[in-house]
Amino acid sequence: AQKITQTQPGMFVQEKEAVTLDCTYDTSDQSYGLFWYKQPSSGEMIFLIYQGSYDEQNATEGRYSLNFQKARKSANLVISASQLGDSAMYFCAMREGGRGSYIPTFGRGTSLIVHP
Amino acid sequence: EAEVAQSPRYKITEKSQAVAFWCDPISGHATLYWYRQILGQGPELLVQFQDESVVDDSQLPKDRFSAERLKGVDSTLKIQPAELGDSAMYLCASSFSPEPDNQETQYFGPGTRLLVL
């Protein structure tokens, strides 16, 4: 079973509008971390935002916020005021458990295109 | 700002040839990761190092892939012989703690795009 599911292969948004990228996850651990990365066409994965399973408040980083719904096991990324430079692939990832050699797991990604 | 360095950025090789990728993590980062990313998919972890030791290589195809981090700093990933299905992006990442927990952020390099003909 997929640990990270991103159901939107592609999304389009107009410049200056907000967009939500979906991510659902599957884990039986109580302690886990959720991450979002941006991958432009150049290839580098850029860290955007982190949410811990015990965090009571949704994480925010500038124009990025994470809509964390623990009971639904969802961690959607919200980008406000989209910019043309936001066009890229976006990946949701999870790290499970406590300290140790566990494997970070990534979803298949969502392609976001911001048009003028 | 410190970055993860990778070289080469692009590599074209013929099947059955050997190929090697190099990664230099952010200075002071104890943990180093090699990922393979097939087009249209998310990264898949191949191997994780804690300093010079392999912590996890369960997803590494050991019949043809090898990885080393001899002095616990930079690392080399080798494929011999390369196969057509190895065409992918190979990403290196690093994180600070030798025992990363679920809050530990990974920082990625620009990747090496491999094309096997």
Short mmCIF file of C-alpha atoms in Angstrom, two decimals:
data_model
loop_
_atom_site.label_atom_id
_atom_site.label_comp_id
_atom_site.label_asym_id
_atom_site.label_seq_id
_atom_site.Cartn_x
_atom_site.Cartn_y
_atom_site.Cartn_z
CA ALA A 1 0.00 0.00 0.00
CA GLN A 2 1.15 3.51 -0.78
CA LYS A 3 2.33 5.37 2.30
CA ILE A 4 1.98 8.75 0.60
CA THR A 5 -0.76 9.45 -1.93
CA GLN A 6 -0.91 12.53 -4.09
CA THR A 7 -4.03 12.20 -6.22
CA GLN A 8 -3.55 15.27 -8.42
CA PRO A 9 -1.08 14.59 -11.24
CA GLY A 10 -1.39 18.19 -12.41
CA MET A 11 -2.86 21.44 -11.21
CA PHE A 12 -3.33 24.80 -12.91
CA VAL A 13 -3.70 28.09 -11.09
CA GLN A 14 -3.80 31.69 -12.14
CA GLU A 15 -1.13 34.02 -10.89
CA LYS A 16 -1.96 35.63 -7.52
CA GLU A 17 -4.59 32.99 -6.73
CA ALA A 18 -4.29 30.42 -3.95
CA VAL A 19 -3.94 26.70 -4.67
CA THR A 20 -4.18 23.56 -2.54
CA LEU A 21 -2.13 20.45 -3.29
CA ASP A 22 -3.46 17.28 -1.71
CA CYS A 23 -1.54 14.69 0.26
CA THR A 24 -2.83 11.75 2.26
CA TYR A 25 -0.63 9.37 4.21
CA ASP A 26 -0.78 5.98 5.81
CA THR A 27 1.00 5.10 9.02
CA SER A 28 0.32 3.27 12.24
CA ASP A 29 2.98 5.24 14.12
CA GLN A 30 1.98 7.95 16.56
CA SER A 31 5.16 9.91 15.91
CA TYR A 32 5.86 11.00 12.37
CA GLY A 33 6.86 14.01 10.34
CA LEU A 34 5.41 15.33 7.11
CA PHE A 35 7.36 17.39 4.60
CA TRP A 36 6.69 19.19 1.35
CA TYR A 37 9.36 19.71 -1.28
CA LYS A 38 9.38 21.69 -4.51
CA GLN A 39 11.27 20.38 -7.53
CA PRO A 40 11.71 22.85 -10.40
CA SER A 41 12.75 21.68 -13.83
CA SER A 42 16.39 22.08 -12.79
CA GLY A 43 15.94 18.98 -10.62
CA GLU A 44 16.90 20.07 -7.13
CA MET A 45 14.45 19.22 -4.34
CA ILE A 46 13.79 22.33 -2.26
CA PHE A 47 12.43 21.94 1.27
CA LEU A 48 9.30 24.02 1.82
CA ILE A 49 7.58 23.13 5.07
CA TYR A 50 7.42 20.60 7.91
CA GLN A 51 4.58 19.38 10.14
CA GLY A 52 5.07 17.10 13.13
CA SER A 53 2.37 14.65 14.14
CA TYR A 54 2.19 16.17 17.61
CA ASP A 55 2.04 19.77 16.41
CA GLU A 56 -1.32 21.24 17.31
CA GLN A 57 -1.05 24.19 14.99
CA ASN A 58 -0.76 24.07 11.22
CA ALA A 59 2.71 24.91 9.99
CA THR A 60 3.28 28.08 8.00
CA GLU A 61 6.31 29.36 6.10
CA GLY A 62 5.73 32.58 4.24
CA ARG A 63 3.25 31.90 1.43
CA TYR A 64 3.18 28.19 2.26
CA SER A 65 0.91 26.65 4.85
CA LEU A 66 0.09 23.07 5.66
CA ASN A 67 -3.51 22.11 6.30
CA PHE A 68 -2.97 19.21 8.70
CA GLN A 69 -6.00 17.02 9.45
CA LYS A 70 -4.67 14.22 11.60
CA ALA A 71 -7.88 12.20 11.84
CA ARG A 72 -8.20 12.17 8.06
CA LYS A 73 -4.46 11.55 7.65
CA SER A 74 -4.14 14.44 5.26
CA ALA A 75 -1.46 17.12 4.97
CA ASN A 76 -2.41 19.43 2.15
CA LEU A 77 -0.08 22.21 1.02
CA VAL A 78 -1.65 25.61 0.48
CA ILE A 79 0.22 28.17 -1.60
CA SER A 80 -1.20 31.65 -1.33
CA ALA A 81 -0.75 34.38 -3.92
CA SER A 82 0.77 32.06 -6.55
CA GLN A 83 3.70 33.34 -8.56
CA LEU A 84 4.97 32.25 -11.97
CA GLY A 85 8.08 30.89 -10.24
CA ASP A 86 5.92 28.47 -8.27
CA SER A 87 5.51 26.34 -11.39
CA ALA A 88 7.21 23.06 -10.49
CA MET A 89 6.65 19.53 -9.20
CA TYR A 90 5.61 19.30 -5.56
CA PHE A 91 6.28 16.25 -3.42
CA CYS A 92 4.80 15.25 -0.10
CA ALA A 93 7.02 13.06 2.11
CA MET A 94 6.83 11.32 5.48
CA ARG A 95 9.30 10.13 8.09
CA GLU A 96 7.87 7.60 10.54
CA GLY A 97 8.81 6.58 14.03
CA GLY A 98 11.54 7.81 16.33
CA ARG A 99 15.29 8.10 15.88
CA GLY A 100 16.84 5.49 13.69
CA SER A 101 17.40 4.23 10.19
CA TYR A 102 13.86 4.43 8.87
CA ILE A 103 13.25 5.31 5.25
CA PRO A 104 11.80 8.66 4.22
CA THR A 105 8.91 8.02 1.81
CA PHE A 106 7.84 10.32 -1.01
CA GLY A 107 4.62 10.56 -3.01
CA ARG A 108 4.50 10.60 -6.81
CA GLY A 109 4.20 14.35 -6.92
CA THR A 110 1.86 16.99 -8.34
CA SER A 111 2.82 19.20 -11.25
CA LEU A 112 1.75 22.80 -10.65
CA ILE A 113 1.52 25.28 -13.49
CA VAL A 114 0.94 28.93 -12.68
CA HIS A 115 -0.30 30.93 -15.63
CA PRO A 116 -0.51 34.72 -16.00
CA GLU B 1 24.47 29.38 1.91
CA ALA B 2 25.80 25.81 2.20
CA GLU B 3 24.70 23.41 -0.50
CA VAL B 4 24.96 19.76 -1.42
CA ALA B 5 27.19 19.38 -4.46
CA GLN B 6 26.82 16.66 -7.08
CA SER B 7 28.68 15.83 -10.24
CA PRO B 8 28.29 15.29 -13.06
CA ARG B 9 24.96 17.01 -13.66
CA TYR B 10 24.32 14.93 -16.78
CA LYS B 11 25.68 11.59 -17.88
CA ILE B 12 25.03 9.61 -21.05
CA THR B 13 26.40 6.11 -21.21
CA GLU B 14 25.88 2.91 -23.10
CA LYS B 15 24.46 -0.17 -21.47
CA SER B 16 26.99 -2.50 -19.89
CA GLN B 17 29.34 0.41 -19.18
CA ALA B 18 30.31 1.55 -15.69
CA VAL B 19 29.19 4.92 -14.38
CA ALA B 20 29.92 6.80 -11.15
CA PHE B 21 28.31 9.75 -9.41
CA TRP B 22 29.84 11.95 -6.74
CA CYS B 23 28.22 13.83 -3.87
CA ASP B 24 29.63 16.29 -1.34
CA PRO B 25 27.14 16.96 1.48
CA ILE B 26 26.76 20.12 3.50
CA SER B 27 29.75 20.49 5.81
CA GLY B 28 29.10 18.91 9.18
CA HIS B 29 26.18 16.79 8.05
CA ALA B 30 26.57 13.28 9.40
CA THR B 31 23.86 11.56 7.36
CA LEU B 32 23.99 11.19 3.60
CA TYR B 33 21.32 9.71 1.33
CA TRP B 34 21.29 8.54 -2.27
CA TYR B 35 17.93 8.49 -4.06
CA ARG B 36 16.83 7.36 -7.51
CA GLN B 37 13.98 9.23 -9.15
CA ILE B 38 12.41 7.70 -12.22
CA LEU B 39 10.61 10.15 -14.50
CA GLY B 40 7.11 10.85 -13.23
CA GLN B 41 7.71 9.38 -9.79
CA GLY B 42 8.94 10.48 -6.40
CA PRO B 43 12.46 9.79 -5.13
CA GLU B 44 13.18 6.30 -3.85
CA LEU B 45 15.89 5.82 -1.25
CA LEU B 46 18.78 3.63 -2.39
CA VAL B 47 21.21 3.94 0.53
CA GLN B 48 21.65 5.90 3.74
CA PHE B 49 24.99 6.56 5.45
CA GLN B 50 25.69 7.57 9.01
CA ASP B 51 29.20 9.02 8.77
CA GLU B 52 31.09 6.30 6.88
CA SER B 53 28.76 3.45 7.78
CA VAL B 54 25.84 2.15 5.73
CA VAL B 55 22.69 2.39 7.83
CA ASP B 56 20.20 1.19 5.24
CA ASP B 57 20.78 -0.21 1.75
CA SER B 58 17.77 -2.48 1.55
CA GLN B 59 16.60 -0.89 -1.71
CA LEU B 60 20.02 -0.86 -3.38
CA PRO B 61 20.35 -3.41 -6.23
CA LYS B 62 23.58 -4.81 -4.93
CA ASP B 63 24.35 -6.94 -7.96
CA ARG B 64 25.18 -3.80 -9.93
CA PHE B 65 25.09 -0.82 -7.56
CA SER B 66 27.65 0.08 -4.93
CA ALA B 67 28.07 3.10 -2.69
CA GLU B 68 30.80 4.27 -0.40
CA ARG B 69 31.57 7.14 1.92
CA LEU B 70 35.08 6.24 2.96
CA LYS B 71 35.99 9.21 5.15
CA GLY B 72 32.48 10.04 6.22
CA VAL B 73 32.35 13.15 4.06
CA ASP B 74 31.82 12.84 0.31
CA SER B 75 30.32 9.80 -1.33
CA THR B 76 30.37 7.90 -4.60
CA LEU B 77 27.56 5.84 -6.13
CA LYS B 78 28.59 3.39 -8.85
CA ILE B 79 26.62 1.33 -11.34
CA GLN B 80 28.34 -1.52 -13.16
CA PRO B 81 27.11 -2.60 -15.62
CA ALA B 82 24.52 0.03 -16.44
CA GLU B 83 21.19 -1.13 -17.84
CA LEU B 84 18.56 0.73 -19.85
CA GLY B 85 16.25 0.76 -16.83
CA ASP B 86 18.80 2.70 -14.79
CA SER B 87 17.99 5.87 -16.72
CA ALA B 88 16.79 8.24 -14.01
CA MET B 89 17.72 11.20 -11.84
CA TYR B 90 20.08 10.33 -9.00
CA LEU B 91 19.70 12.66 -6.06
CA CYS B 92 21.99 13.05 -3.09
CA ALA B 93 20.78 14.57 0.18
CA SER B 94 22.25 15.21 3.59
CA SER B 95 21.01 15.97 7.07
CA PHE B 96 22.78 17.11 10.21
CA SER B 97 22.11 14.47 12.83
CA PRO B 98 23.84 11.06 12.75
CA GLU B 99 20.55 9.60 13.97
CA PRO B 100 17.88 11.62 12.22
CA ASP B 101 14.45 11.64 13.79
CA ASN B 102 11.18 12.35 12.11
CA GLN B 103 11.76 16.11 12.27
CA GLU B 104 15.07 16.02 10.47
CA THR B 105 15.04 17.94 7.21
CA GLN B 106 17.03 16.62 4.29
CA TYR B 107 18.80 19.02 1.96
CA PHE B 108 19.14 17.90 -1.62
CA GLY B 109 21.73 18.46 -4.30
CA PRO B 110 20.91 19.32 -7.93
CA GLY B 111 21.00 15.67 -8.99
CA THR B 112 22.65 13.75 -11.80
CA ARG B 113 20.50 12.90 -14.81
CA LEU B 114 21.58 9.54 -16.23
CA LEU B 115 20.63 8.31 -19.68
CA VAL B 116 21.59 4.77 -20.61
CA LEU B 117 21.52 4.01 -24.35
#
